[in-house]
Short mmCIF file of C-alpha atoms and ligand atoms in Angstrom, two decimals:
data_model
loop_
_atom_site.label_atom_id
_atom_site.label_comp_id
_atom_site.label_asym_id
_atom_site.label_seq_id
_atom_site.Cartn_x
_atom_site.Cartn_y
_atom_site.Cartn_z
CA MET A 266 93.23 112.61 116.23
CA ARG A 267 89.83 113.37 116.62
CA PHE A 268 87.85 110.23 115.55
CA ASP A 269 84.31 110.03 113.79
CA ASN A 270 83.94 106.59 112.39
CA SER A 271 81.18 106.74 109.83
CA TYR A 272 82.32 103.08 108.27
CA ALA A 273 82.17 101.24 112.02
CA ARG A 274 78.34 102.52 112.03
CA LEU A 275 77.48 100.92 108.96
CA PRO A 276 75.70 97.40 109.08
CA ALA A 277 78.10 95.05 110.94
CA HIS A 278 78.23 92.53 107.97
CA MET A 279 79.69 95.37 105.84
CA PHE A 280 83.12 94.76 107.85
CA ALA A 281 84.70 92.74 110.56
CA ARG A 282 86.10 94.46 113.85
CA VAL A 283 89.48 93.37 114.94
CA LEU A 284 92.09 95.20 117.07
CA PRO A 285 95.96 95.24 115.52
CA THR A 286 98.12 92.61 117.01
CA PRO A 287 100.92 94.11 118.92
CA VAL A 288 104.61 93.64 118.13
CA ALA A 289 107.50 93.39 120.09
CA ALA A 290 109.51 96.58 119.71
CA PRO A 291 107.98 99.66 117.74
CA GLY A 292 110.49 101.82 116.61
CA LEU A 293 109.95 104.91 114.60
CA ILE A 294 110.88 105.13 110.99
CA ALA A 295 109.20 108.59 110.06
CA VAL A 296 106.32 110.57 110.52
CA ASN A 297 105.60 112.79 107.55
CA PRO A 298 105.20 116.28 108.82
CA HIS A 299 103.58 117.82 105.63
CA LEU A 300 100.68 115.34 105.99
CA ALA A 301 100.36 115.69 109.50
CA ALA A 302 99.78 119.64 109.37
CA GLU A 303 97.22 119.17 106.60
CA MET A 304 95.47 116.88 109.03
CA GLY A 305 95.60 119.19 111.95
CA LEU A 306 97.87 117.00 113.81
CA ASP A 307 101.50 117.80 115.45
CA PRO A 308 104.35 115.85 114.23
CA GLN A 309 106.44 116.15 117.27
CA VAL A 310 103.47 114.55 119.05
CA LEU A 311 103.09 111.76 116.59
CA SER A 312 106.35 111.25 117.10
CA THR A 313 106.17 110.47 120.79
CA PRO A 314 106.44 106.74 122.00
CA ASP A 315 102.63 106.47 122.90
CA TRP A 316 101.72 107.61 118.82
CA ILE A 317 104.52 105.21 117.89
CA ALA A 318 102.85 102.78 120.06
CA VAL A 319 99.72 103.11 118.10
CA PHE A 320 101.47 103.33 114.54
CA ALA A 321 102.65 99.68 115.34
CA GLY A 322 99.67 98.59 116.66
CA ASN A 323 100.10 98.32 120.45
CA ARG A 324 98.01 101.13 121.56
CA VAL A 325 94.46 101.73 119.96
CA PRO A 326 93.90 105.48 120.84
CA ASP A 327 90.44 106.96 122.22
CA GLY A 328 88.00 107.07 119.85
CA ALA A 329 89.39 104.53 117.22
CA ASP A 330 87.35 101.66 116.41
CA PRO A 331 89.39 99.37 114.64
CA LEU A 332 87.97 97.15 111.65
CA ALA A 333 89.00 95.19 108.37
CA GLN A 334 86.67 96.40 105.25
CA ALA A 335 85.08 93.59 103.33
CA TYR A 336 85.62 93.77 99.59
CA ALA A 337 85.72 91.83 96.35
CA GLY A 338 87.50 92.08 93.08
CA HIS A 339 88.83 91.16 89.51
CA GLN A 340 92.40 90.12 90.12
CA PHE A 341 93.92 90.30 86.36
CA GLY A 342 90.31 90.09 85.24
CA ASN A 343 89.27 86.84 87.15
CA TRP A 344 86.54 87.00 89.79
CA VAL A 345 87.21 86.70 93.67
CA PRO A 346 84.55 87.01 95.50
CA GLN A 347 86.09 87.67 98.61
CA LEU A 348 89.16 89.50 99.52
CA GLY A 349 88.84 91.98 101.99
CA ASP A 350 91.37 94.15 104.20
CA GLY A 351 93.84 90.81 104.90
CA ARG A 352 96.54 93.02 105.73
CA ALA A 353 95.25 96.55 106.94
CA ILE A 354 93.24 97.58 109.74
CA LEU A 355 90.95 100.77 109.61
CA LEU A 356 91.79 102.76 112.82
CA GLY A 357 88.85 105.08 112.34
CA GLU A 358 88.12 108.48 110.58
CA HIS A 359 89.86 111.39 111.74
CA LEU A 360 88.33 114.96 111.08
CA GLY A 361 90.84 117.76 110.36
CA PRO A 362 90.18 121.17 111.18
CA ASP A 363 88.97 122.19 107.78
CA GLY A 364 86.37 119.09 108.14
CA ARG A 365 88.18 116.92 105.89
CA ARG A 366 87.79 113.17 106.74
CA TRP A 367 90.92 111.23 106.81
CA ASP A 368 90.75 107.19 107.28
CA ILE A 369 93.57 106.05 109.35
CA GLN A 370 94.85 102.52 108.35
CA LEU A 371 97.50 100.35 109.63
CA LYS A 372 98.80 98.20 106.95
CA GLY A 373 100.67 95.03 108.09
CA SER A 374 99.16 95.30 111.67
CA GLY A 375 98.26 91.69 111.81
CA ARG A 376 95.56 88.99 110.70
CA THR A 377 92.16 90.08 110.08
CA ALA A 378 88.96 87.57 108.97
CA PHE A 379 89.81 88.27 105.32
CA SER A 380 93.84 87.51 105.58
CA ARG A 381 92.80 83.83 104.26
CA MET A 382 96.44 82.18 103.86
CA GLY A 383 98.14 85.57 104.53
CA ASP A 384 100.24 86.64 107.80
CA GLY A 385 98.92 90.15 107.66
CA ARG A 386 102.14 91.53 108.23
CA ALA A 387 104.39 93.64 106.04
CA TRP A 388 108.26 93.91 105.98
CA VAL A 389 110.12 97.15 105.76
CA GLY A 390 110.53 96.81 101.83
CA PRO A 391 106.94 97.36 100.47
CA VAL A 392 106.42 99.68 103.68
CA ILE A 393 109.41 102.13 102.56
CA ARG A 394 108.37 101.67 99.00
CA GLU A 395 104.84 102.76 99.43
CA TYR A 396 105.77 105.21 101.66
CA LEU A 397 108.10 106.83 98.88
CA VAL A 398 105.98 106.18 95.85
CA SER A 399 102.88 107.61 97.30
CA GLU A 400 104.33 110.64 98.79
CA ALA A 401 106.08 111.37 95.40
CA MET A 402 102.77 111.16 93.78
CA HIS A 403 101.36 113.62 95.83
CA ALA A 404 104.33 115.93 95.06
CA LEU A 405 103.71 115.30 91.64
CA GLY A 406 99.99 116.26 92.18
CA VAL A 407 98.65 113.02 91.61
CA PRO A 408 95.49 112.38 93.50
CA THR A 409 96.93 109.20 95.97
CA THR A 410 96.89 107.56 99.47
CA ARG A 411 99.19 108.99 101.76
CA ALA A 412 101.72 107.76 104.02
CA LEU A 413 101.65 109.44 107.87
CA ALA A 414 103.70 106.96 109.49
CA ALA A 415 105.93 104.07 109.34
CA VAL A 416 107.68 102.23 111.95
CA THR A 417 109.56 98.93 112.08
CA THR A 418 107.90 96.19 114.57
CA GLY A 419 111.09 94.48 116.11
CA ASP A 420 109.48 91.21 114.78
CA LEU A 421 110.81 88.98 111.98
CA VAL A 422 108.36 88.41 108.61
CA TYR A 423 108.88 85.35 106.56
CA ARG A 424 108.90 86.01 102.79
CA GLU A 425 111.95 84.77 100.56
CA GLY A 426 113.93 84.56 104.03
CA ALA A 427 113.23 86.33 107.19
CA MET A 428 112.97 90.03 106.87
CA PRO A 429 112.45 92.95 109.49
CA GLY A 430 108.78 93.72 109.94
CA ALA A 431 107.17 97.17 109.65
CA VAL A 432 103.80 98.64 109.57
CA LEU A 433 102.98 101.83 107.08
CA THR A 434 100.14 103.94 108.36
CA ARG A 435 98.04 104.87 105.10
CA VAL A 436 96.01 107.95 105.15
CA ALA A 437 93.30 108.41 102.59
CA THR A 438 90.08 110.43 101.87
CA SER A 439 88.39 106.69 101.89
CA HIS A 440 89.06 103.37 100.99
CA LEU A 441 86.28 102.86 98.85
CA ARG A 442 87.10 100.47 95.80
CA VAL A 443 85.50 99.30 93.05
CA GLY A 444 85.92 96.03 94.59
CA THR A 445 83.92 97.62 97.71
CA PHE A 446 80.92 97.83 95.85
CA GLN A 447 81.02 94.42 93.91
CA PHE A 448 81.32 92.52 97.21
CA PHE A 449 77.70 93.99 97.71
CA ALA A 450 76.31 93.90 94.28
CA ALA A 451 77.35 89.87 93.96
CA ARG A 452 75.13 89.46 97.22
CA GLN A 453 72.21 91.66 95.72
CA ASP A 454 72.79 93.47 99.00
CA LEU A 455 70.75 96.87 97.89
CA ASP A 456 70.81 98.19 101.34
CA ALA A 457 74.65 98.23 101.43
CA LEU A 458 75.16 99.43 97.80
CA ARG A 459 72.88 102.31 98.93
CA ARG A 460 74.96 103.11 102.00
CA LEU A 461 78.16 102.92 99.88
CA THR A 462 76.81 105.13 97.21
CA ASP A 463 76.17 107.87 99.71
CA MET A 464 79.39 107.37 101.46
CA ALA A 465 81.27 107.66 98.13
CA ILE A 466 79.22 110.85 97.46
CA ALA A 467 79.93 112.62 100.55
CA ARG A 468 83.22 111.83 100.76
CA HIS A 469 84.22 112.39 96.96
CA TYR A 470 81.57 114.04 95.03
CA PRO A 471 79.35 116.21 97.13
CA GLY A 472 76.73 117.47 94.61
CA ALA A 473 76.64 114.07 92.65
CA ASP A 474 73.33 113.32 91.96
CA GLY A 475 72.33 109.55 93.00
CA ALA A 476 73.94 106.37 91.78
CA LEU A 477 74.27 107.48 88.34
CA GLY A 478 76.06 110.99 89.51
CA LEU A 479 78.50 108.67 91.58
CA LEU A 480 78.88 106.74 88.42
CA GLN A 481 79.42 109.82 86.04
CA ALA A 482 81.91 111.52 88.67
CA ALA A 483 83.96 108.18 89.46
CA THR A 484 83.96 107.81 85.46
CA ARG A 485 85.65 111.10 84.84
CA ALA A 486 87.82 110.61 88.16
CA GLN A 487 89.48 107.71 86.51
CA ALA A 488 89.90 109.24 83.12
CA GLU A 489 91.64 112.27 84.54
CA LEU A 490 93.82 109.75 87.17
CA VAL A 491 94.89 107.58 84.21
CA ALA A 492 95.78 110.64 81.88
CA GLN A 493 97.81 111.73 84.58
CA TRP A 494 99.59 108.71 85.29
CA MET A 495 100.40 108.49 81.46
CA SER A 496 101.70 112.07 81.32
CA LEU A 497 104.23 110.66 83.88
CA GLY A 498 105.16 107.33 82.69
CA PHE A 499 103.63 105.73 85.78
CA ILE A 500 102.70 102.16 84.96
CA HIS A 501 100.12 100.97 88.12
CA GLY A 502 101.06 97.17 87.69
CA VAL A 503 98.08 95.83 89.15
CA MET A 504 94.93 97.78 88.07
CA ASN A 505 92.52 94.73 89.72
CA THR A 506 89.05 96.42 90.83
CA ASP A 507 90.18 95.84 94.38
CA ASN A 508 93.16 98.58 93.54
CA ALA A 509 90.66 100.68 91.56
CA HIS A 510 89.42 103.71 93.57
CA VAL A 511 85.98 105.24 93.44
CA GLY A 512 87.08 108.46 94.54
CA GLY A 513 89.81 108.31 91.58
CA LEU A 514 93.11 108.14 94.03
CA THR A 515 95.86 106.10 92.78
CA ILE A 516 95.87 103.09 95.68
CA ASP A 517 98.08 100.17 96.02
CA TYR A 518 101.75 100.44 95.37
CA GLY A 519 102.69 97.07 94.67
CA PRO A 520 104.82 96.22 91.71
CA CYS A 521 104.34 100.08 90.28
CA ALA A 522 107.24 101.67 88.25
CA PHE A 523 108.12 104.90 86.59
CA MET A 524 109.15 103.99 82.88
CA ASP A 525 112.73 104.56 82.28
CA ALA A 526 112.95 104.15 78.25
CA TYR A 527 110.02 104.82 76.76
CA HIS A 528 107.80 102.06 75.01
CA PRO A 529 103.79 101.69 75.15
CA ASP A 530 104.07 98.00 75.97
CA ARG A 531 106.33 98.47 79.00
CA VAL A 532 105.47 96.40 82.05
CA PHE A 533 107.70 96.39 84.82
CA SER A 534 105.84 93.82 87.41
CA SER A 535 107.01 90.02 86.80
CA ILE A 536 103.71 88.82 88.01
CA ASP A 537 102.24 90.58 85.00
CA GLN A 538 102.93 88.15 82.31
CA MET A 539 100.25 88.57 79.97
CA GLY A 540 100.82 92.47 79.94
CA ARG A 541 97.61 93.28 80.90
CA TYR A 542 98.62 96.36 82.77
CA ALA A 543 100.96 97.50 80.44
CA TYR A 544 101.56 101.17 80.04
CA ALA A 545 99.44 101.64 77.07
CA ASN A 546 96.50 99.27 78.29
CA GLN A 547 96.06 101.45 81.52
CA PRO A 548 93.45 103.70 79.77
CA GLN A 549 91.31 100.67 78.69
CA ILE A 550 91.66 98.70 81.96
CA ALA A 551 90.35 101.85 83.79
CA VAL A 552 87.07 101.88 81.67
CA TRP A 553 86.83 98.01 82.29
CA ASN A 554 87.04 98.43 85.97
CA VAL A 555 84.20 101.70 85.64
CA ALA A 556 82.40 99.28 83.77
CA GLN A 557 82.31 96.72 86.81
CA LEU A 558 81.33 99.74 89.11
CA ALA A 559 78.30 100.62 86.77
CA SER A 560 77.09 97.15 86.78
CA CYS A 561 77.12 97.29 90.36
CA LEU A 562 75.01 100.55 90.65
CA LEU A 563 72.55 99.37 87.99
CA PRO A 564 69.55 98.43 90.48
CA LEU A 565 70.21 102.03 92.11
CA ILE A 566 70.40 103.87 88.91
CA HIS A 567 66.95 102.91 87.56
CA PRO A 568 64.09 100.10 88.70
CA ASP A 569 63.59 99.24 85.15
CA GLU A 570 66.86 97.40 84.32
CA ALA A 571 66.73 98.27 80.50
CA ALA A 572 66.54 101.73 81.71
CA ALA A 573 69.30 101.43 83.96
CA VAL A 574 71.68 99.62 81.54
CA GLU A 575 70.94 102.38 78.88
CA ALA A 576 71.84 105.13 81.28
CA ALA A 577 75.03 103.40 82.76
CA THR A 578 76.32 102.47 79.24
CA GLU A 579 76.02 105.96 78.04
CA VAL A 580 78.01 107.19 80.93
CA VAL A 581 80.78 104.35 80.59
CA HIS A 582 80.97 105.36 76.54
CA GLY A 583 81.67 108.82 77.73
CA TYR A 584 85.17 107.77 79.12
CA ALA A 585 86.75 107.46 75.95
CA ASP A 586 86.26 111.33 75.58
CA LEU A 587 87.03 112.01 78.83
CA TYR A 588 90.25 110.30 78.76
CA GLN A 589 91.38 111.86 75.45
CA ALA A 590 90.89 115.63 76.49
CA ALA A 591 92.41 114.78 79.68
CA TRP A 592 95.51 113.27 78.06
CA LEU A 593 95.82 115.85 75.55
CA ASP A 594 95.92 118.68 78.06
CA ARG A 595 98.62 116.79 80.01
CA PHE A 596 100.73 116.37 77.22
CA ARG A 597 100.22 120.03 75.77
CA ALA A 598 101.11 121.25 79.29
CA LYS A 599 104.23 118.98 78.94
CA LEU A 600 104.98 120.78 75.59
CA GLY A 601 104.43 124.17 77.19
CA LEU A 602 101.07 124.51 74.38
CA ALA A 603 98.76 127.33 76.08
CA SER A 604 95.96 126.66 73.27
CA MET A 605 94.46 123.91 71.22
CA GLN A 606 94.89 122.68 67.99
CA GLU A 607 93.95 119.67 65.86
CA SER A 608 97.35 118.86 64.92
CA ASP A 609 98.42 118.67 68.71
CA ARG A 610 97.67 114.82 69.16
CA GLN A 611 99.75 113.98 66.13
CA LEU A 612 102.61 116.34 67.63
CA VAL A 613 102.58 114.51 70.78
CA GLU A 614 102.41 110.99 68.90
CA THR A 615 105.32 111.80 66.94
CA LEU A 616 107.43 112.70 69.49
CA LEU A 617 106.60 109.66 71.61
CA GLY A 618 107.16 107.46 68.37
CA ALA A 619 110.73 108.48 68.05
CA MET A 620 111.04 108.25 71.72
CA ALA A 621 110.06 104.58 71.51
CA GLY A 622 112.23 104.10 68.57
CA GLN A 623 115.42 105.42 70.11
CA GLY A 624 114.99 104.17 73.56
CA ALA A 625 114.72 107.41 75.55
CA ASP A 626 114.05 107.86 79.05
CA PHE A 627 110.60 109.17 79.38
CA THR A 628 111.33 111.69 82.17
CA ARG A 629 114.50 112.60 81.21
CA THR A 630 113.20 113.41 77.75
CA PHE A 631 110.60 115.73 78.70
CA ARG A 632 112.66 117.76 81.17
CA GLY A 633 115.17 117.70 78.52
CA LEU A 634 112.84 119.54 76.29
CA ALA A 635 112.13 122.14 78.88
CA GLU A 636 116.08 122.63 79.22
CA GLY A 637 117.10 122.28 75.81
CA THR A 638 119.05 118.90 76.54
CA ALA A 639 116.54 116.28 75.08
CA GLY A 640 118.88 115.30 72.25
CA ALA A 641 121.30 113.40 75.03
CA GLU A 642 118.34 110.79 75.62
CA PHE A 643 118.38 109.82 71.90
CA ALA A 644 121.00 107.41 70.33
CA ASP A 645 120.16 109.45 67.16
CA PRO A 646 119.73 113.04 67.93
CA ALA A 647 118.69 113.99 64.39
CA ALA A 648 115.59 111.75 65.00
CA LEU A 649 114.65 114.43 67.44
CA GLN A 650 115.71 117.82 65.51
CA ALA A 651 112.98 117.60 62.96
CA TRP A 652 110.54 117.21 65.65
CA ILE A 653 111.60 120.27 67.36
CA ALA A 654 111.38 122.24 64.45
CA GLY A 655 107.76 121.52 64.14
CA TRP A 656 107.41 121.86 67.91
CA HIS A 657 108.85 125.59 67.56
CA ALA A 658 106.49 126.27 64.21
CA ARG A 659 103.58 125.28 66.47
CA LEU A 660 104.62 127.54 69.48
CA ALA A 661 104.87 130.52 67.14
CA ALA A 662 101.39 129.99 66.03
CA GLU A 663 100.39 130.87 69.57
CA GLY A 664 102.90 133.39 69.88
CA ARG A 665 105.08 131.94 72.38
CA SER A 666 108.93 131.54 71.90
CA PRO A 667 110.35 128.33 73.00
CA ALA A 668 111.88 130.06 75.82
CA GLN A 669 108.58 131.35 77.25
CA ALA A 670 106.88 127.61 76.83
CA GLN A 671 110.34 126.27 78.42
CA ALA A 672 109.83 128.08 81.61
CA ALA A 673 106.20 126.97 81.70
CA MET A 674 107.08 123.39 81.31
CA LEU A 675 109.32 123.14 83.90
CA ARG A 676 106.22 123.03 86.30
CA SER A 677 104.68 120.04 84.10
CA ASN A 678 107.72 118.14 83.73
CA PRO A 679 109.50 116.63 86.91
CA ALA A 680 113.19 116.41 86.96
CA ILE A 681 113.26 113.67 89.47
CA ILE A 682 110.84 110.54 89.86
CA PRO A 683 111.06 107.58 92.43
CA ARG A 684 113.25 105.35 89.94
CA ASN A 685 113.03 101.58 91.13
CA HIS A 686 117.05 100.80 91.56
CA ARG A 687 116.75 104.00 93.85
CA ILE A 688 113.82 102.53 96.18
CA GLU A 689 115.81 99.34 95.90
CA ALA A 690 118.96 100.70 97.05
CA ALA A 691 116.67 102.50 99.95
CA ILE A 692 115.33 99.36 101.09
CA THR A 693 118.52 97.35 101.14
CA ALA A 694 120.09 100.01 103.06
CA ALA A 695 116.93 99.95 105.63
CA VAL A 696 117.22 96.03 105.86
CA ALA A 697 120.78 96.61 107.34
CA GLY A 698 119.31 99.19 109.71
CA ASP A 699 120.05 102.20 108.10
CA PHE A 700 117.48 104.51 107.21
CA ALA A 701 119.20 107.34 105.83
CA PRO A 702 118.91 106.69 102.02
CA PHE A 703 115.30 106.51 102.70
CA HIS A 704 115.19 109.94 104.28
CA ALA A 705 117.41 111.54 101.56
CA LEU A 706 115.29 109.93 98.51
CA ASN A 707 112.24 111.05 100.36
CA ALA A 708 113.49 114.69 100.99
CA ALA A 709 114.34 114.94 97.29
CA LEU A 710 111.34 113.74 95.95
CA ALA A 711 108.97 116.32 98.04
CA ALA A 712 110.43 118.94 95.27
CA PRO A 713 110.30 116.83 92.20
CA PHE A 714 110.10 119.96 89.58
CA ASP A 715 112.57 121.55 91.36
CA ALA A 716 116.36 119.59 91.37
CA PRO A 717 118.79 121.37 89.48
CA PRO A 718 120.31 119.41 86.35
CA ASP A 719 123.33 118.38 88.48
CA HIS A 720 121.44 116.91 91.16
CA PRO A 721 122.91 113.43 91.93
CA LEU A 722 119.49 111.74 91.21
CA ARG A 723 119.46 113.30 87.56
CA THR A 724 123.08 112.62 86.93
CA ALA A 725 123.56 109.13 87.42
CA PRO A 726 123.28 106.59 84.91
CA ILE A 727 119.83 104.77 84.75
CA PRO A 728 120.11 100.70 85.00
CA ALA A 729 117.46 98.95 83.38
CA GLU A 730 114.39 98.70 85.49
CA ILE A 731 112.38 95.67 86.76
CA VAL A 732 110.17 95.26 89.75
CA ARG A 733 111.46 91.68 90.58
CA ARG A 734 109.64 90.70 93.45
CA THR A 735 105.68 90.80 93.51
CA PHE A 736 105.23 92.73 96.73
CA CYS A 737 102.03 91.44 96.88
CA GLY A 738 101.42 88.90 99.60
CA THR A 739 104.02 91.08 101.56
P1 AMP B 549 96.94 93.26 97.47
O1 AMP B 549 98.15 92.39 96.45
O2 AMP B 549 97.87 94.24 98.70
O3 AMP B 549 95.81 93.87 96.57
O4 AMP B 549 96.32 92.22 98.01
C1 AMP B 549 95.28 91.66 97.34
C2 AMP B 549 94.66 90.59 98.71
O5 AMP B 549 95.32 89.77 99.26
C3 AMP B 549 93.81 91.56 99.82
O6 AMP B 549 92.74 91.06 100.19
C4 AMP B 549 95.11 91.75 100.76
O7 AMP B 549 94.57 92.09 102.04
C5 AMP B 549 95.54 90.56 101.03
N1 AMP B 549 96.75 90.02 101.38
C6 AMP B 549 98.11 90.49 101.00
N2 AMP B 549 99.29 90.18 101.56
C7 AMP B 549 98.78 89.89 102.63
C8 AMP B 549 99.28 89.12 103.93
N3 AMP B 549 100.27 89.31 104.02
N4 AMP B 549 98.38 89.03 104.96
C9 AMP B 549 96.99 88.93 104.62
N5 AMP B 549 96.48 89.13 103.48
C10 AMP B 549 97.11 89.77 102.55
MG1 MG B 550 95.32 95.96 96.84
#
């Protein structure tokens, strides 16, 4: 790895230096060859004992400068002035051959100054879960943090019971959260806010003009990200501001899930008892989070507070149109529509309404429309037939035959997604020492648009999904 640690060069109060805590017996679960290649790294080398020791926290590679980042956040709407990386250590920033800068984080590598009551550890369940889902998101084309490696530690981690410990190597183009800005805004630390703004622009939005430019770009990125989640039936589950990425990446795969039976009120996380982060609430929560970023940036936007508020408010109010446009683009593509018509929103909403009424599976219905089998997802297929007639008429209006549209739709409607019960099965096997189901699932999810109709992940019955454990504090 070619390290250049810009975060470690920030003023010392913006983070806390810390070394990973060594573990008993590092063992490799996986190295991600696709990501390694993108980063200009050799997966074979990363699979040697020296590098397995790095991924376990037993060896610090040359050039690394490990630290834990400070951040704050609103958790379920409640302000928490200090969170910070309590179970993740930023080893450093690797510069890839194409000049891209990659944060290399060890998640689960021991206590930091921000661990509060936690042990700084992770067990194999959430490590496998984040590996599978973040890489599946990437394969689906969604901006996300990535998984470079996963290792077992040979130590036990105590949760509901004693669980095998593990460490995830999380890689991202940055770990700048809305909560990172909030930490310093709450302390009226303008110098730190300026540095974070410059860093966010350099790493995510080169060309953005100052704090207002950053806010504009981050607002757009959040609108597009959430529209993409919605188009995949993805429920993040814990959209706290410390889990809202300023660069518009999906971050924090705790109680997330892909929806099975479509309903706008769906919640899977057992900790989200009020449904704050339900499927249909996600677009509003994202703009709430953007508004928190806006208020952090006010002093950098304009020296006159009223002028700053006016400019920032205009940007935040622009979110609704950006989101609506992004949402419609995504669903138009899902229905094979190349052009735009006034009535398209109605067409999508009528379909979603029928799906909700019939308990139709989100992924299978849309894929079924592309393959001519969507009726199977409806208890009463007649409810779908009327809609299909309208859809075909709409396609005819742009000179597309259903067959042409369906061919295009195969690229916008995945055949397989990481369903929670599959992830759970992979975790159960992993706890017993068998990682084969994890590897099989990971391999299948790498090509989510290509699985043929008789693929076992597509034909199996779908049990009702619930993410029972919180996976927080893991
Ligand atoms: P999360 O649920 O991952 O968003 O974490 C919320 C906060 O709790 C962050 O500050 C985490 O670093 C911290 N945290 C979560 N689990 C642990 C743990 N096992 N040890 C220390 N800190 C933790
Ligand atoms: Mg988090």
